[in-house]
Coordinates of C-alpha atoms in Angstrom, one line a residue:
X1 CA 73.7 113.0 118.3
X2 CA 72.9 115.6 115.7
X3 CA 75.1 115.5 112.6
X4 CA 78.4 117.5 112.8
X5 CA 79.6 119.0 109.5
X6 CA 83.4 119.5 109.2
X7 CA 84.8 122.0 106.7
X8 CA 83.1 124.9 104.9
X9 CA 83.6 126.4 101.5
X10 CA 84.9 129.9 101.0
X11 CA 84.6 132.4 98.0
X12 CA 87.1 131.8 95.3
X13 CA 89.3 134.1 93.2
X14 CA 90.3 133.2 89.6
X15 CA 93.8 132.4 90.9
X16 CA 92.4 130.1 93.7
X17 CA 90.2 128.4 91.2
X18 CA 93.1 127.6 88.9
X19 CA 95.3 126.4 91.8
X20 CA 92.5 124.1 92.9
X21 CA 92.1 122.7 89.4
X22 CA 95.8 122.0 89.2
X23 CA 95.7 120.3 92.6
X24 CA 92.9 118.0 91.5
X25 CA 94.6 117.4 88.1
X26 CA 97.8 116.2 89.7
X27 CA 95.9 113.7 91.7
X28 CA 94.0 112.4 88.7
X29 CA 97.2 112.0 86.8
X30 CA 98.8 110.3 89.8
X31 CA 95.7 107.9 89.9
X32 CA 95.9 107.2 86.2
X33 CA 99.5 107.3 85.2
X34 CA 102.1 107.4 88.1
X35 CA 102.1 103.6 88.6
X36 CA 102.9 102.9 85.0
X37 CA 105.4 105.7 84.9
X38 CA 107.3 104.3 87.7
X39 CA 107.5 100.8 86.1
X40 CA 108.7 102.3 82.8
X41 CA 111.3 104.4 84.6
X42 CA 112.7 101.7 86.7
X43 CA 112.9 99.2 83.8
X44 CA 114.3 101.8 81.5
X45 CA 117.1 102.7 83.9
X46 CA 118.3 99.1 83.9
X47 CA 119.5 99.7 80.3
X48 CA 121.4 102.9 81.0
X49 CA 124.7 103.7 82.8
X50 CA 122.5 104.3 85.9
X51 CA 121.6 100.6 86.1
X52 CA 123.0 100.4 89.6
X53 CA 120.3 102.6 91.1
X54 CA 117.3 100.4 90.1
X55 CA 119.4 97.3 91.0
X56 CA 119.9 98.5 94.6
X57 CA 116.3 99.6 94.7
X58 CA 115.1 96.1 93.6
X59 CA 117.2 94.5 96.3
X60 CA 115.7 96.8 98.8
X61 CA 112.3 96.0 97.4
X62 CA 112.8 92.3 98.2
X63 CA 113.8 93.1 101.8
X64 CA 110.9 95.5 102.3
X65 CA 108.3 93.4 100.4
X66 CA 106.1 92.6 103.5
X67 CA 106.1 96.2 104.9
X68 CA 102.7 97.1 103.4
X69 CA 101.1 94.1 105.0
X70 CA 102.4 95.2 108.4
X71 CA 101.0 98.7 108.7
X72 CA 103.1 100.3 106.0
X73 CA 105.3 103.3 106.5
X74 CA 103.2 106.4 107.0
X75 CA 104.6 109.9 106.7
X76 CA 102.2 112.4 108.4
X77 CA 103.7 115.4 106.5
X78 CA 102.6 113.9 103.2
X79 CA 99.0 113.8 104.5
X80 CA 99.2 117.5 105.4
X81 CA 100.6 118.9 102.1
X82 CA 99.0 122.2 101.2
X83 CA 98.0 120.7 97.9
X84 CA 95.3 118.6 99.6
X85 CA 93.6 121.7 101.0
X86 CA 93.2 122.9 97.4
X87 CA 92.0 119.4 96.4
X88 CA 89.3 119.5 99.1
X89 CA 88.1 123.0 98.2
X90 CA 87.8 122.3 94.5
X91 CA 84.5 120.3 95.0
X92 CA 84.4 121.0 98.0
X93 CA 84.5 117.8 100.1
X94 CA 82.8 117.7 103.5
X95 CA 82.9 115.2 106.3
X96 CA 79.6 114.7 108.3
X97 CA 79.8 112.9 111.7
X98 CA 76.6 111.4 113.1
X99 CA 77.9 109.3 116.0
X100 CA 81.0 108.9 118.1
X101 CA 83.7 106.3 117.5
X102 CA 85.1 105.0 120.7
X103 CA 89.0 105.0 120.6
X104 CA 89.0 101.9 122.8
X105 CA 87.4 99.9 120.0
X106 CA 88.4 99.0 116.4
X107 CA 86.1 99.7 113.4
X108 CA 85.6 98.7 109.8
X109 CA 84.2 101.6 107.8
X110 CA 82.4 100.5 104.6
X111 CA 82.5 103.3 102.2
X112 CA 80.0 103.6 99.3
X113 CA 79.9 104.2 96.4
X114 CA 83.3 103.7 94.7
X115 CA 82.6 106.0 91.8
X116 CA 85.3 106.4 89.3
X117 CA 88.2 107.3 91.6
X118 CA 86.8 107.3 95.3
X119 CA 87.5 110.9 95.6
X120 CA 85.4 111.3 98.7
X121 CA 87.0 108.5 100.5
X122 CA 90.6 109.7 99.7
X123 CA 89.7 113.3 100.8
X124 CA 88.1 112.3 104.1
X125 CA 90.1 109.4 105.2
X126 CA 93.5 109.7 103.7
X127 CA 94.5 113.3 104.0
X128 CA 94.3 115.5 107.0
X129 CA 92.3 118.3 105.7
X130 CA 88.7 117.2 106.0
X131 CA 88.7 117.0 109.9
X132 CA 88.6 113.3 110.5
X133 CA 91.1 113.5 113.4
X134 CA 89.2 116.5 115.0
X135 CA 85.8 114.8 114.6
X136 CA 87.1 111.5 115.9
X137 CA 89.9 112.1 118.3
X138 CA 91.9 109.1 119.2
X139 CA 91.2 107.3 116.0
X140 CA 93.9 106.1 113.6
X141 CA 92.3 105.9 110.1
X142 CA 93.6 103.8 107.2
X143 CA 92.2 103.7 103.7
X144 CA 92.6 100.2 102.1
X145 CA 93.1 100.1 98.4
X146 CA 94.1 97.4 95.7
X147 CA 96.8 95.2 97.0
X148 CA 98.6 94.9 93.6
X149 CA 99.5 98.6 93.7
X150 CA 102.0 98.0 96.5
X151 CA 104.0 95.8 94.2
X152 CA 104.9 98.7 91.8
X153 CA 108.3 100.1 92.4
X154 CA 108.6 103.7 93.8
X155 CA 104.8 104.1 93.5
X156 CA 104.4 101.7 96.6
X157 CA 106.7 104.0 98.6
X158 CA 104.6 107.0 97.8
X159 CA 101.2 105.6 98.6
X160 CA 102.6 104.0 101.8
X161 CA 103.9 107.5 102.8
X162 CA 100.4 108.8 102.3
X163 CA 99.1 106.2 104.7
X164 CA 97.3 103.9 102.3
X165 CA 97.3 100.1 103.0
X166 CA 96.5 97.0 101.0
X167 CA 93.0 95.7 101.1
X168 CA 94.3 92.2 101.8
X169 CA 93.4 89.9 104.8
X170 CA 96.9 90.0 106.1
X171 CA 97.1 93.8 106.0
X172 CA 93.6 94.4 107.5
X173 CA 94.2 91.7 110.1
X174 CA 97.4 93.4 111.2
X175 CA 95.7 96.8 111.6
X176 CA 92.8 95.2 113.6
X177 CA 94.8 92.9 115.9
X178 CA 98.4 94.0 116.3
X179 CA 98.0 97.7 116.4
X180 CA 95.9 98.0 119.6
X181 CA 92.6 99.8 119.6
X182 CA 91.4 103.0 118.1
X183 CA 91.9 101.8 114.5
X184 CA 89.4 102.7 111.8
X185 CA 90.0 100.7 108.6
X186 CA 88.2 102.1 105.6
X187 CA 87.2 99.7 102.8
X188 CA 85.5 100.8 99.6
X189 CA 83.2 97.8 99.5
X190 CA 82.0 97.9 95.9
X191 CA 85.6 98.0 94.6
X192 CA 86.5 98.0 90.9
X193 CA 83.3 96.2 89.8
X194 CA 81.2 99.0 91.2
X195 CA 83.1 101.7 89.3
X196 CA 81.5 100.4 86.1
X197 CA 78.1 101.3 87.6
X198 CA 79.0 104.9 88.3
X199 CA 76.8 107.3 86.4
X200 CA 75.4 110.8 87.3
X201 CA 72.0 110.6 88.8
X202 CA 72.2 106.9 89.7
X203 CA 73.0 105.5 93.2
X204 CA 74.0 101.9 92.8
X205 CA 75.9 100.1 95.5
X206 CA 77.4 96.7 95.0
X207 CA 77.1 95.0 98.4
X208 CA 74.7 92.1 98.5
X209 CA 77.4 89.5 97.6
X210 CA 80.2 91.3 99.4
X211 CA 80.4 89.6 102.7
X212 CA 84.2 89.3 103.3
X213 CA 84.3 92.6 105.3
X214 CA 81.6 91.3 107.6
X215 CA 83.4 88.0 108.2
X216 CA 86.6 90.0 109.0
X217 CA 84.7 92.2 111.4
X218 CA 83.5 89.1 113.3
X219 CA 86.8 87.5 113.4
X220 CA 88.4 90.5 115.0
X221 CA 85.4 91.9 116.9
X222 CA 85.4 95.2 114.9
X223 CA 82.3 97.2 114.8
X224 CA 80.9 98.0 111.4
X225 CA 80.2 101.6 110.2
X226 CA 78.4 102.4 107.1
X227 CA 79.7 105.5 105.2
X228 CA 78.1 107.2 102.1
X229 CA 79.7 109.7 99.9
X230 CA 77.0 111.8 98.3
X231 CA 78.1 113.3 95.0
X232 CA 80.7 110.7 94.2
X233 CA 78.9 109.4 91.2
X234 CA 78.3 112.9 89.8
X235 CA 81.9 113.7 89.0
X236 CA 82.4 112.1 85.6
X237 CA 80.5 111.0 82.5
X238 CA 81.2 107.4 81.8
X239 CA 80.8 105.4 78.5
X240 CA 78.7 102.4 79.2
X241 CA 79.0 99.1 77.4
X242 CA 76.1 96.7 77.4
X243 CA 76.4 93.4 79.2
X244 CA 77.8 90.8 76.8
X245 CA 79.2 93.4 74.4
X246 CA 82.8 93.3 73.2
X247 CA 83.7 96.3 75.3
X248 CA 82.2 95.0 78.4
X249 CA 83.8 91.6 78.0
X250 CA 87.1 93.4 77.6
X251 CA 86.6 95.4 80.8
X252 CA 85.5 92.3 82.8
X253 CA 88.6 90.3 81.5
X254 CA 90.9 93.2 82.3
X255 CA 89.5 93.5 85.8
X256 CA 89.9 89.7 86.3
X257 CA 93.6 89.9 85.4
X258 CA 94.6 93.2 86.8
X259 CA 92.2 93.7 89.7
X260 CA 90.6 96.8 88.4
X261 CA 88.3 97.9 85.6
X262 CA 89.4 100.2 82.8
X263 CA 86.6 102.9 82.8
X264 CA 86.1 105.2 79.8
X265 CA 85.1 108.5 81.2
X266 CA 85.4 112.2 80.6
X267 CA 85.6 115.1 83.0
X268 CA 84.1 118.6 83.0
X269 CA 87.3 120.5 82.1
X270 CA 90.5 119.5 80.3
X271 CA 88.9 116.0 79.7
X272 CA 90.3 114.7 83.1
X273 CA 89.0 117.2 85.7
X274 CA 85.8 116.1 87.5
X275 CA 83.0 118.4 87.8
X276 CA 82.9 120.8 90.8
X277 CA 80.1 118.8 92.5
X278 CA 80.1 119.0 96.3
X279 CA 81.0 115.7 97.9
X280 CA 79.5 115.1 101.3
X281 CA 80.8 112.0 103.1
X282 CA 78.5 110.9 105.9
X283 CA 79.9 108.5 108.6
X284 CA 77.0 106.6 110.1
X285 CA 76.5 105.0 113.5
X286 CA 78.6 101.9 114.6
X287 CA 77.0 98.5 114.4
X288 CA 78.2 96.4 117.4
X289 CA 79.8 93.2 116.3
X290 CA 80.9 90.4 118.6
X291 CA 84.2 88.6 118.2
X292 CA 83.9 85.1 116.6
X293 CA 87.1 83.3 115.8
X294 CA 85.3 81.2 113.3
X295 CA 82.0 82.9 112.4
X296 CA 79.2 80.8 111.0
X297 CA 77.5 81.6 107.7
X298 CA 74.3 82.4 109.6
X299 CA 76.2 85.0 111.8
X300 CA 77.9 86.6 108.7
X301 CA 74.5 86.8 107.0
X302 CA 72.8 88.3 110.1
X303 CA 75.4 91.1 110.4
X304 CA 75.5 91.6 106.7
X305 CA 71.8 92.3 106.6
X306 CA 72.1 94.7 109.6
X307 CA 74.8 96.5 107.8
X308 CA 72.7 96.8 104.5
X309 CA 69.7 98.1 106.5
X310 CA 71.9 100.7 108.3
X311 CA 73.4 101.8 105.0
X312 CA 69.9 102.2 103.4
X313 CA 68.8 104.2 106.4
X314 CA 71.8 106.4 106.4
X315 CA 71.3 107.2 102.7
X316 CA 67.6 108.0 103.1
X317 CA 68.2 110.1 106.2
X318 CA 70.7 112.3 104.6
X319 CA 69.9 112.3 100.9
X320 CA 67.9 115.5 100.8
X321 CA 70.3 117.5 102.9
X322 CA 73.1 116.3 100.6
X323 CA 71.5 117.5 97.4
X324 CA 69.3 114.6 96.2
X325 CA 65.5 114.7 95.9
X326 CA 63.1 112.9 98.3
X327 CA 62.2 110.4 95.6
X328 CA 65.8 109.3 95.0
X329 CA 66.3 105.6 95.5
X330 CA 69.3 103.6 96.5
X331 CA 69.9 100.4 94.5
X332 CA 71.7 97.6 96.4
X333 CA 73.0 94.9 94.0

């Protein structure tokens, strides 16, 4: 089928421009600081006359500990907040559909590249303003993120309400096996390691040694779908440390301990705001995957190669229409 573009940009007044900037800024601040703020708040309250509130919450937290692994606690109204429309229009973010997704099947969507904050993935798959539900009727989409974030008090409740889920085998397995069909699980394959390779003008995807998502697809018989967010790496300027340098060793150590890499970046405005570069997220055609309870390494390698070939084809087919030159290359590492 011919590509279907969802969402169009509109002319902006100065007030609209400011509101959009604030909408993106709140999301950036949430991404960077809300988790830490929640920890400090709850621990601090333990040493005040309000100590009973965090105590009761922590008791509830123990009872509710496994909820993120069992589909979470989505609140559709959070995904439809007006602020997300301004967030989308700031860049703007567009969703491009190239093929149908059958609601009688389950899918694993591999999204690339990670960029600094996966702004395209969040905009297209975690909020209801980029047209995913209209483009793919009958599909229930879930964006999987770092599992450790669901251990942070209060913050976990907010991200669960937004529909996010942990990128853990238990969580993904639940969505692919105990929630019927019509599930589209989105995984940003490159993860934190790939964020360190995010630079304007460079299209680097960390995927050659990432095979866990293929094994998961085989175990549950979920078709694989490559997704590419053009413009994702153009949003921030990042300070790069050479391999082996003290700065890079610190980043690698931090990532090993905490699960994510501390990137040093700067935005276009107010230091934290990304540039107003259009983000076009293209959803490719499904790759049929059979169910294998215990897939062999040969099967994993075979479907992994099919996936990488499909991702490369998707990139080269759409790069020019999404703002890149014909000579632009995709580097798979």
